[in-house]
XYZ file of C-alpha atoms in Angstrom:
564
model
C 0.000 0.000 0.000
C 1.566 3.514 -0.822
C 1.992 5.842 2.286
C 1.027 9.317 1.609
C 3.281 12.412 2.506
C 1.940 15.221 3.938
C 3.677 18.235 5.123
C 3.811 18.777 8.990
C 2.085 21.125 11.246
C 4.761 22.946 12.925
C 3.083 21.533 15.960
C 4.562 17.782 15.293
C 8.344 19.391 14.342
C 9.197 18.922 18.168
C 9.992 15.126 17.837
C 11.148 15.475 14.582
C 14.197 17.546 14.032
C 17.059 17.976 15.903
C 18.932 15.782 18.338
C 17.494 17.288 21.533
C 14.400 15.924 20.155
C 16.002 12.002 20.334
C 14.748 11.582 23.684
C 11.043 11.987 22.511
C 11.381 9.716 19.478
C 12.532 6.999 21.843
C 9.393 7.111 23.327
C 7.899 5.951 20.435
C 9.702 3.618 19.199
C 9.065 1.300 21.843
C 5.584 1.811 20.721
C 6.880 0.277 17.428
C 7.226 3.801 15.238
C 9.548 3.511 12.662
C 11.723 6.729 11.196
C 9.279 7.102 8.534
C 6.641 7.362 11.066
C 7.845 10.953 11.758
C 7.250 12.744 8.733
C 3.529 11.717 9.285
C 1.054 13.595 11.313
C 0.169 13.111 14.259
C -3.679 12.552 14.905
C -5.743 11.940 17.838
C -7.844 9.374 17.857
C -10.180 10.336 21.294
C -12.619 7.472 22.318
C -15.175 7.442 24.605
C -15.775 3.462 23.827
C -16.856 1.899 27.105
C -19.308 -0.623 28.482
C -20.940 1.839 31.381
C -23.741 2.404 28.654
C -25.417 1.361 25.529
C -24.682 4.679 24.225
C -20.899 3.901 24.102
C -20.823 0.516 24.021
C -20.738 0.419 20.485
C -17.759 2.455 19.722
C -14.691 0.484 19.281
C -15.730 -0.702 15.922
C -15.608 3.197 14.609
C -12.432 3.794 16.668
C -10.818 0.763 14.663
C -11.853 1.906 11.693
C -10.919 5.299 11.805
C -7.818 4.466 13.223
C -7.192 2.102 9.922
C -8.166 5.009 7.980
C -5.946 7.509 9.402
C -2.781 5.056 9.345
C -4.314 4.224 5.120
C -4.273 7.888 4.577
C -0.675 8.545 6.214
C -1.300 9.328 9.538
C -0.276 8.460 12.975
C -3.373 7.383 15.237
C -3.220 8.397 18.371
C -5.535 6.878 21.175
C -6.932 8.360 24.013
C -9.910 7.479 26.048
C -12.561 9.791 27.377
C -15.029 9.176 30.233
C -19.120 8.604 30.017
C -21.672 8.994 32.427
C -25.005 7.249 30.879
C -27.434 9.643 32.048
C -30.478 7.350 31.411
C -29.261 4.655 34.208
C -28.179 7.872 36.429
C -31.402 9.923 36.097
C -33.070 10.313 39.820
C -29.650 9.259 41.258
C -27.052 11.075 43.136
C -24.894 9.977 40.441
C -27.019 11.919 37.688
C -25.134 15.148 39.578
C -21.887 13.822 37.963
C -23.267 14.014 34.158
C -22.816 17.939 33.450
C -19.749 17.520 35.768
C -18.787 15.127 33.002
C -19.184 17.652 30.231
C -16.091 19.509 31.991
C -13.832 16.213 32.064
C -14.592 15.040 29.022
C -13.446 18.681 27.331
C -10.429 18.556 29.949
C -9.277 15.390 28.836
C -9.453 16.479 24.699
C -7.407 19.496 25.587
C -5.148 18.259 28.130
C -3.995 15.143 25.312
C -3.891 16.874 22.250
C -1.857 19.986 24.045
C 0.156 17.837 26.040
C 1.419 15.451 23.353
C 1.197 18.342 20.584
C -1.408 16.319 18.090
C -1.583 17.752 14.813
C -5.508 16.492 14.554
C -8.279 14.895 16.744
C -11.063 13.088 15.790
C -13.000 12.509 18.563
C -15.647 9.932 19.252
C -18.894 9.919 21.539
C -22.733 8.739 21.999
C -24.162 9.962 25.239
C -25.400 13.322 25.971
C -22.164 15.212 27.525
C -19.625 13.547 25.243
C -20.429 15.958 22.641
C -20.366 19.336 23.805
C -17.948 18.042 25.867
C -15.627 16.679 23.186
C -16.032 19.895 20.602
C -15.404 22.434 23.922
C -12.377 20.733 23.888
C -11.408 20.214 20.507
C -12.292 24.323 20.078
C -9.844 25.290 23.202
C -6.506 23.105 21.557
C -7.915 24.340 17.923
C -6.004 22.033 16.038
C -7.789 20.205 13.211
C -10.475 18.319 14.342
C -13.721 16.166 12.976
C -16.651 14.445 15.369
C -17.721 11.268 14.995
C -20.848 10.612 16.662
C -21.505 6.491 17.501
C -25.312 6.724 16.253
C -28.601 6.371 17.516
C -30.535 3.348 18.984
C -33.254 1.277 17.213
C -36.437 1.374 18.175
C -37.581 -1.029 20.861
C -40.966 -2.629 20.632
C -43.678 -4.144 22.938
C -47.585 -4.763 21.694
C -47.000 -3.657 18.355
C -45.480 -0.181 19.612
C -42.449 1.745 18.995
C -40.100 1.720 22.804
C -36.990 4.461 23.669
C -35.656 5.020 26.996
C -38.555 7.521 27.668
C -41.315 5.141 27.084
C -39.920 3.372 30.697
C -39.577 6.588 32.348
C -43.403 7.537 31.466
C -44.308 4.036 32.000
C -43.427 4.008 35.803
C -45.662 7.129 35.915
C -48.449 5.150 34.001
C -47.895 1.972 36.935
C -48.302 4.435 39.684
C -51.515 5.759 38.614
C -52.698 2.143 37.783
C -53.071 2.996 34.221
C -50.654 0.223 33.192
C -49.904 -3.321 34.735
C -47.154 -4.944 36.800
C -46.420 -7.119 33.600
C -46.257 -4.621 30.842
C -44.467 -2.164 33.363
C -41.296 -5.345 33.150
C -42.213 -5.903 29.487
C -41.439 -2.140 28.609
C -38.413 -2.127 30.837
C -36.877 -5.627 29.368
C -37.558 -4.460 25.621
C -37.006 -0.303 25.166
C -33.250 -0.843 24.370
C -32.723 -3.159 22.140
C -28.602 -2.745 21.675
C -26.362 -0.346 21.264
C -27.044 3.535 20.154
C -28.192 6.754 22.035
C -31.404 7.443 22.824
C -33.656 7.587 19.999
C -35.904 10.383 20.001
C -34.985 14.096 19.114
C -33.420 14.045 22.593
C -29.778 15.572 23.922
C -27.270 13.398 22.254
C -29.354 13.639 18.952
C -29.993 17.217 19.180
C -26.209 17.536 19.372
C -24.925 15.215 16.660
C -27.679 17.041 14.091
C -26.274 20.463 15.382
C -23.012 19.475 15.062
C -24.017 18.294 11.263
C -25.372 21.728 10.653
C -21.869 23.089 12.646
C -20.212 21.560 9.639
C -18.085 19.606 12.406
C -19.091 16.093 11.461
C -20.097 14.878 7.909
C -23.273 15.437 5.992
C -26.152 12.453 7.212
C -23.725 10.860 9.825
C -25.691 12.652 13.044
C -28.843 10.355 12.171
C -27.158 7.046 10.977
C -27.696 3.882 12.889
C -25.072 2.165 15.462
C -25.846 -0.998 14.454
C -25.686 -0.224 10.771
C -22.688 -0.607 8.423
C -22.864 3.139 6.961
C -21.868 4.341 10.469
C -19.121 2.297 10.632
C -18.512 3.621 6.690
C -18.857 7.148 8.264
C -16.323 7.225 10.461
C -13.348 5.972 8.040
C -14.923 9.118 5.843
C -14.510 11.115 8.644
C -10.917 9.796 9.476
C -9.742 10.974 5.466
C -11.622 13.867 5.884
C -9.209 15.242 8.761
C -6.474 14.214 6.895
C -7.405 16.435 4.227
C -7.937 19.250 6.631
C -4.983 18.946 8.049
C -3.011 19.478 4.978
C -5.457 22.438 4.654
C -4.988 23.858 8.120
C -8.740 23.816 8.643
C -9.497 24.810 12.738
C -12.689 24.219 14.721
C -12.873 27.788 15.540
C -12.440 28.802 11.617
C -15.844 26.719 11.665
C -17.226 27.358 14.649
C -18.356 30.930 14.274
C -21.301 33.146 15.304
C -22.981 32.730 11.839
C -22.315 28.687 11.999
C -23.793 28.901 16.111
C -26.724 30.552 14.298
C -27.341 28.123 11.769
C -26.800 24.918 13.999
C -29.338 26.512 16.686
C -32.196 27.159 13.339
C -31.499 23.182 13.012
C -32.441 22.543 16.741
C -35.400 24.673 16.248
C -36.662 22.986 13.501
C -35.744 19.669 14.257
C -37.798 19.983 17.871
C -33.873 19.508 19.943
C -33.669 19.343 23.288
C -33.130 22.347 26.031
C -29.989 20.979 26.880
C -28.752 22.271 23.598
C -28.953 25.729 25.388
C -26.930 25.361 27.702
C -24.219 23.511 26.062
C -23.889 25.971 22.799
C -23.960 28.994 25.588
C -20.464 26.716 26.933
C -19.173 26.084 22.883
C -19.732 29.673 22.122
C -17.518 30.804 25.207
C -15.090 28.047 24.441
C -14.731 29.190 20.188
C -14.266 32.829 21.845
C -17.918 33.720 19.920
C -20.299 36.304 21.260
C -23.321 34.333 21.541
C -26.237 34.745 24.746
C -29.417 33.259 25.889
C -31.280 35.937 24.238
C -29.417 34.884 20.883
C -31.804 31.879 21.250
C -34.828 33.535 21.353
C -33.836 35.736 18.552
C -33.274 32.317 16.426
C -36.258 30.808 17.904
C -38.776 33.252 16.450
C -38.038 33.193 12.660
C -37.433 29.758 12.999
C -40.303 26.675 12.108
C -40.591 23.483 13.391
C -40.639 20.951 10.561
C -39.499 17.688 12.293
C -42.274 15.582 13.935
C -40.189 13.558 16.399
C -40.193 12.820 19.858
C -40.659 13.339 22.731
C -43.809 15.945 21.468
C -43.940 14.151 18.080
C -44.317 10.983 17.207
C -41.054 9.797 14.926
C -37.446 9.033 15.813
C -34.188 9.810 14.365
C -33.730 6.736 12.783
C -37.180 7.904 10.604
C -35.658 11.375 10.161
C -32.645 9.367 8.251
C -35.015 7.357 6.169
C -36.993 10.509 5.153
C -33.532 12.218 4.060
C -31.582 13.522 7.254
C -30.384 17.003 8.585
C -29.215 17.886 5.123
C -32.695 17.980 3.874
C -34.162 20.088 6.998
C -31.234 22.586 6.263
C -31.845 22.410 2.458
C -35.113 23.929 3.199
C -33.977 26.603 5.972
C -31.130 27.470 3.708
C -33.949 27.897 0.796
C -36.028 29.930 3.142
C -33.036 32.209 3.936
C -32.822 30.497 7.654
C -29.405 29.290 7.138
C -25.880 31.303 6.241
C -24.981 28.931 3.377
C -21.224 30.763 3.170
C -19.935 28.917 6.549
C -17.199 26.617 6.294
C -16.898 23.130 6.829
C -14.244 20.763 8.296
C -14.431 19.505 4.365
C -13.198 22.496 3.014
C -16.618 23.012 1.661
C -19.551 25.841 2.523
C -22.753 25.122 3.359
C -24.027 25.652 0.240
C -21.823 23.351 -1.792
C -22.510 20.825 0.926
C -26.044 20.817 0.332
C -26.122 21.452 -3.430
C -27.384 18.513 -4.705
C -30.397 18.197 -1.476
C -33.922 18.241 -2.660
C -35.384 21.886 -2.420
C -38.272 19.717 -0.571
C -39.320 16.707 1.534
C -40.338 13.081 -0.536
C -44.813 12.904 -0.406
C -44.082 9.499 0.928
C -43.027 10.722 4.898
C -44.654 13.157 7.150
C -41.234 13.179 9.354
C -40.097 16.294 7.349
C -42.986 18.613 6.874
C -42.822 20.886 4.202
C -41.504 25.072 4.597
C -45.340 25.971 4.215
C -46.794 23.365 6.621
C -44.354 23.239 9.441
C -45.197 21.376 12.902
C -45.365 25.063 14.526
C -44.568 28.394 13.075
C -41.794 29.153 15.497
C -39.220 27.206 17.453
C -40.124 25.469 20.519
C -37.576 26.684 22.931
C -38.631 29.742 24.341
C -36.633 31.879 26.845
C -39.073 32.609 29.785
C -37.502 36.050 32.044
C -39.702 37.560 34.877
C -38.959 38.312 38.611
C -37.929 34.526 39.055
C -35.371 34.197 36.118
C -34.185 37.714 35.516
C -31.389 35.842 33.628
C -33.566 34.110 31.610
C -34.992 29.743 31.363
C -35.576 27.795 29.332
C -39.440 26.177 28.152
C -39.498 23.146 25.602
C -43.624 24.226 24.607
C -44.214 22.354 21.852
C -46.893 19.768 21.862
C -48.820 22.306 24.334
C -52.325 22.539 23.942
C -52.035 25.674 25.920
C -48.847 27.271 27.480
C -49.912 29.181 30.075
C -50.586 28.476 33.769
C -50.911 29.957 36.861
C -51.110 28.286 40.326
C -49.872 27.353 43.960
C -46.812 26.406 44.443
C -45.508 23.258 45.311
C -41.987 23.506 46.917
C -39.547 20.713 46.612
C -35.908 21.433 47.966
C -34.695 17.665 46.247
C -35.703 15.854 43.344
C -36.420 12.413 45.033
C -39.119 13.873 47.656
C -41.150 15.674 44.580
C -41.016 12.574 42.815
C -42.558 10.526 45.707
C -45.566 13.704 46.095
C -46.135 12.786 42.088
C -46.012 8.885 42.695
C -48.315 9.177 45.842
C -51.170 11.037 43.791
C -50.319 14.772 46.342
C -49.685 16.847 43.097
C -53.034 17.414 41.170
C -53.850 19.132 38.472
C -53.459 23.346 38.327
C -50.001 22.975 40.665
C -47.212 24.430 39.994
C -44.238 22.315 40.766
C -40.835 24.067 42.277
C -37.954 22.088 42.714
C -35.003 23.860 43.589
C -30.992 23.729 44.904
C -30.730 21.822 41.736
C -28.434 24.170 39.977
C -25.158 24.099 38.751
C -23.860 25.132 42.500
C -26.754 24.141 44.440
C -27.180 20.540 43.219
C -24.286 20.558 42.186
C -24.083 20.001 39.092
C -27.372 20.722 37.623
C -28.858 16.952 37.642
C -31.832 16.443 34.805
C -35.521 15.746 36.138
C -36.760 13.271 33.871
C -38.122 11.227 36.788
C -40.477 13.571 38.006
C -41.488 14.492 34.158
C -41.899 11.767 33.361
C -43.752 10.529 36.213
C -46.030 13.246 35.628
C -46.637 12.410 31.814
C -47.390 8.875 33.001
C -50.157 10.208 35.449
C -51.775 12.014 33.236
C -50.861 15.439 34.502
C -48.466 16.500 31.460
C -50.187 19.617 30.549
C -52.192 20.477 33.661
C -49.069 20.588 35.854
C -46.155 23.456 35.764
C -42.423 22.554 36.815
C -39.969 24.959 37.079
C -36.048 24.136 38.596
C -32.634 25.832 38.755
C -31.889 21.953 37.734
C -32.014 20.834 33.828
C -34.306 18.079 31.847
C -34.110 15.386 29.856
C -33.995 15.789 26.126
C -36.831 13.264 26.375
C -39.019 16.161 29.079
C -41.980 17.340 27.259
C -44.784 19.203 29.236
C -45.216 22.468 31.210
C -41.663 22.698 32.153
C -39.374 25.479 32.638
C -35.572 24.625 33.717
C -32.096 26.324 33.872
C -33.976 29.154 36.499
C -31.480 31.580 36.222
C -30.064 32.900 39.116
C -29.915 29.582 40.905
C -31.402 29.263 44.591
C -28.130 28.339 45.823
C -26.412 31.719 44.476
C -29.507 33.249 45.835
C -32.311 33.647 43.109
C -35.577 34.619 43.796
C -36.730 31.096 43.118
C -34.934 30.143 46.775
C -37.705 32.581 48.054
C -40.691 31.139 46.922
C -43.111 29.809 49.741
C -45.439 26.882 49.779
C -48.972 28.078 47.894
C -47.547 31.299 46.224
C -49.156 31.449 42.735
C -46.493 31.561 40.158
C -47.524 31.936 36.565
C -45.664 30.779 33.252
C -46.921 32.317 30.313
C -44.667 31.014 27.030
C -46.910 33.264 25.145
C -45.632 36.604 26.780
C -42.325 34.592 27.551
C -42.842 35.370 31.680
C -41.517 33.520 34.421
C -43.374 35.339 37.418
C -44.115 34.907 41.375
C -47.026 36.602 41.607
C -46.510 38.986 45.023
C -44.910 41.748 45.469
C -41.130 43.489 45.166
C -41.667 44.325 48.779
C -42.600 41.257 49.869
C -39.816 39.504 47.849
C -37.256 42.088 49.634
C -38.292 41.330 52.627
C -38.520 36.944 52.431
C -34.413 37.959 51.723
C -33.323 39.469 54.819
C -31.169 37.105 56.722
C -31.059 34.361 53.633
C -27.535 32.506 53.699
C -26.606 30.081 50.778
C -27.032 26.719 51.909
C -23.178 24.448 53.076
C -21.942 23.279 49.911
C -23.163 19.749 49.533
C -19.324 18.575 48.745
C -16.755 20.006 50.087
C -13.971 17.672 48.318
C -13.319 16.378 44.642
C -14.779 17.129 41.537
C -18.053 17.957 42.366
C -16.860 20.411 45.111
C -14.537 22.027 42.168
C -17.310 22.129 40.090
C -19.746 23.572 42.457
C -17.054 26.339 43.118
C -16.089 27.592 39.863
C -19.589 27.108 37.683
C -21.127 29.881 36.655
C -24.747 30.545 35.793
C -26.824 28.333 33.702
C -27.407 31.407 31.489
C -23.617 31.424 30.751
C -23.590 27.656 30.036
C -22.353 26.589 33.656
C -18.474 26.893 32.683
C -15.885 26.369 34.784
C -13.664 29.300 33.307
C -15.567 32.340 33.155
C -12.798 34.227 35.052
């Protein structure tokens, strides 16, 4: 097989020339490295393979074949491994606290390698939620050339004819409680929603983030939609592997991609694709680590020019695997590029804009799939993730309100200082319809780490109380939450936001039509219920969650670490 040659980043000259640099080469040639080895590049091969989750567990076989593919194209391959917390088998745990803590690691561990041993490239590899904005965060701080290669989504489960995801057992337990659903189906739904490996199905967080990433131009047309199981993901990733190579040679950087205009155009995809409101969060972190002016308010901006076309779960009925089928991101983006709802000039990691990249697209959807709906008969005229402000998030949070027969609500409040006691209230049949749910000191500092309430959500779809019940919290949700929901209260309790002050009956109203967050008394009476408040011990004071609970900023500035 003929090697390739391709001219060094200055980067990868420090164990090549010179004899002070002999020390270094020994290094790796007891890794087997020949002297021909060192006129190649040296690319990072970052892989979050592990057996802790389904959504990982399938990664090795697209971390062998992009190494292969590297080494074919003249490379060096350069392995690493990244952590994973599965937040499905963590949700309503202590451990789910760890999950946005893992964000932080996962981007520490990218920069940390690829700085530390000088990589040229980095393809990096992930399925679960965090490993994505995780993995470009870092791949954006060491800017070197870089690609994503997201593992793929899960197939569909099935159980009495009926499609199963992760969520279907979350709302199922709900369903049991309320004796809406048996014993027997309860274990039948639990033994047969996963059928192998893949992420979550639905339009939820790691999907929202591959198709963003797609519309990024990070990661390769159709590959955010693919299949785990099937062959064309494992096809994908040796693509992706030549792809780098390529930009390599071409000195192509995530944050000559990355840019306000591409943020822009990968947030009009979440709108229109029905993403999840963790995607707010975690482009508020990617913008801060690409050095890109970008706020929560740039959201709402996006939000209300933007459609939703996409009918997919949780508030539709389809998932990603049937978005693929019915022609993938690059046909939602043909049509919002058509529309003049995408900047068709950004770059790509191929070398390619937007525009060339989606030149041969269909202007519109096949007639044979309602996943996509046409420009002129969207799912909703504007984009379901609303930014909600009022005297209980001055800084803004967020509302997923699609799928709302009406979003607006005002009543008592029910106040919940932990997740696991409101979830017990829901379970025991003490929350009824017209409440307003308040669980709080679940923010980034207060929980920490900002744990997701898909228990409780979906313990209240199950029951029947979906759209009858509000739930705000300083804590996040599921990609899979749909209801009356408002997370990401910004200012936390724990840093003391006004929703640490709300009391036990106070009528709180959210209104997604007039985009208000509000507890209804008044500024004097708020003043007052402050005098004498003291944030609450930290919950850790050692190790990783204590550092994050320390250094995180507000939700509404992504929860970063380094926002010095």
């Amino acid at each position: 097989m003929e090697i390739k040659t391709i001219t060094l980043n200055p980067r990868s000259k420090n164990i090549t020339e010179g004899k002070a640099r002999a020390p270094n080469r020994s290094m790796y040639y007891a890794m087997g490295y020949e002297a021909d080895d060192f006129k190649k590049p040296m690319i990072g091969v970052a892989n979050g393979h592990s057996t802790i989750t389904p959504c990982n567990s399938g990664l090795q076989k697209l971390a062998d074949a992009a190494i292969n593919a590297i080494e074919d194209a003249g490379g060096n391959a350069q392995v690493f491994g990244t952590p994973t917390i599965s937040d499905g088998m963590a949700m309503g745990t202590e451990g789910m606290k760890y999950s946005l803590v893992s964000r932080e690691v996962i981007s520490d561990c990218i920069e940390t390698c690829v700085q530390g041993q000088w990589m040229d490239g980095v393809l990096v590899i992930g399925g679960c939620d965090k490993n994505m904005p995780g993995g470009l965060m870092g791949m954006l701080r060491a800017n070197v050339p870089a690609i994503y290669v997201y593992g793929g989504t899960i197939l569909p489960g099935s159980y009495q004819g009926k499609d199963l995801n992760i969520v279907s057992v979350f709302e199922a337990v709900g369903e049991n409680a309320a004796g809406r659903l048996s014993d027997e189906d309860l274990l039948q739904i639990e033994r047969r929603a996963i059928p192998g490996p893949g992420s979550c199905g639905g339009m939820y967080t790691a999907n929202t983030m591959s198709s963003s990433f797609e519309a990024l131009g990070i990661s390769l047309p159709y590959s955010s939609t693919m299949a785990n199981p099937h062959d064309e993901k494992t096809n994908s990733a040796k693509e992706s592997a030549k792809v780098l190579v390529e930009a390599i040679k071409k000195d192509i950087k995530p944050r000559d991609i990355v840019t306000r205009k591409a943020i822009e155009n990968a947030v009009a995809v979440i709108m229109a694709t029905g993403g999840s409101t963790n995607a707010v969060l975690h482009f508020l972190a990617i913008a801060h680590a690409a050095e890109v002016e970008w706020t929560i308010d740039d959201f709402e901006r996006v939000r209300q020019k933007t459609p939703v076309l996409c009918d997919l779960k949780p508030s539709g009925k389809y998932l990603a695997v049937d978005l693929h089928k019915a022609g993938g991101i690059p046909q939602v983006m043909k049509m919002l590029l058509n529309a003049g709802l995408l900047h068709g000039d950004c770059l790509t990691i191929s070398g390619q804009t937007i525009a060339e990249v989606l030149k041969d697209v269909p202007d519109a959807p096949r007639t044979d799939q309602d996943v996509i709906r046409g420009i002129d008969k969207p799912m909703y005229a504007q984009g379901h993730l609303a930014i909600l402000k009022g005297n209980l998030s001055p800084e803004g949070a967020v509302a997923k309100i699609t799928g709302l027969k009406n979003p607006v609500i005002t009543g008592p409040a029910r106040v919940f200082d932990d997740e696991q006691s409101a979830l017990a209230a829901i379970l025991a049949g003490k929350i009824v319809a017209g409440d307003v749910m308040v669980l709080r000191y679940l923010g980034p500092k207060g929980g920490p780490g900002m744990p997701e309430m898909l228990a409780p959500t979906g313990a209240l779809i199950g029951a029947g109380l979906g759209e009858s019940v509000g739930l705000i919290t300083d804590g996040r949700f599921s990609g899979g939450t749909w209801g009356m929901v408002v997370g990401h209260v910004a200012p936390e309790a724990a840093a003391g936001g006004n929703i640490a002050f709300i009391r036990e009956g106070d009528f709180i109203t959210i209104d997604a039509r007039k985009l208000l967050l509000q507890l209804n008394i008044s500024d004097t009476e708020l003043a007052a219920r402050k005098v004498g408040w003291t944030a609450p011990k930290p919950r850790y004071t050692r190790g990783v969650q204590a550092k994050f609970a320390f250094n995180a900023s507000s939700a509404s500035k992504g929860a970063v670490l380094d926002d010095y």
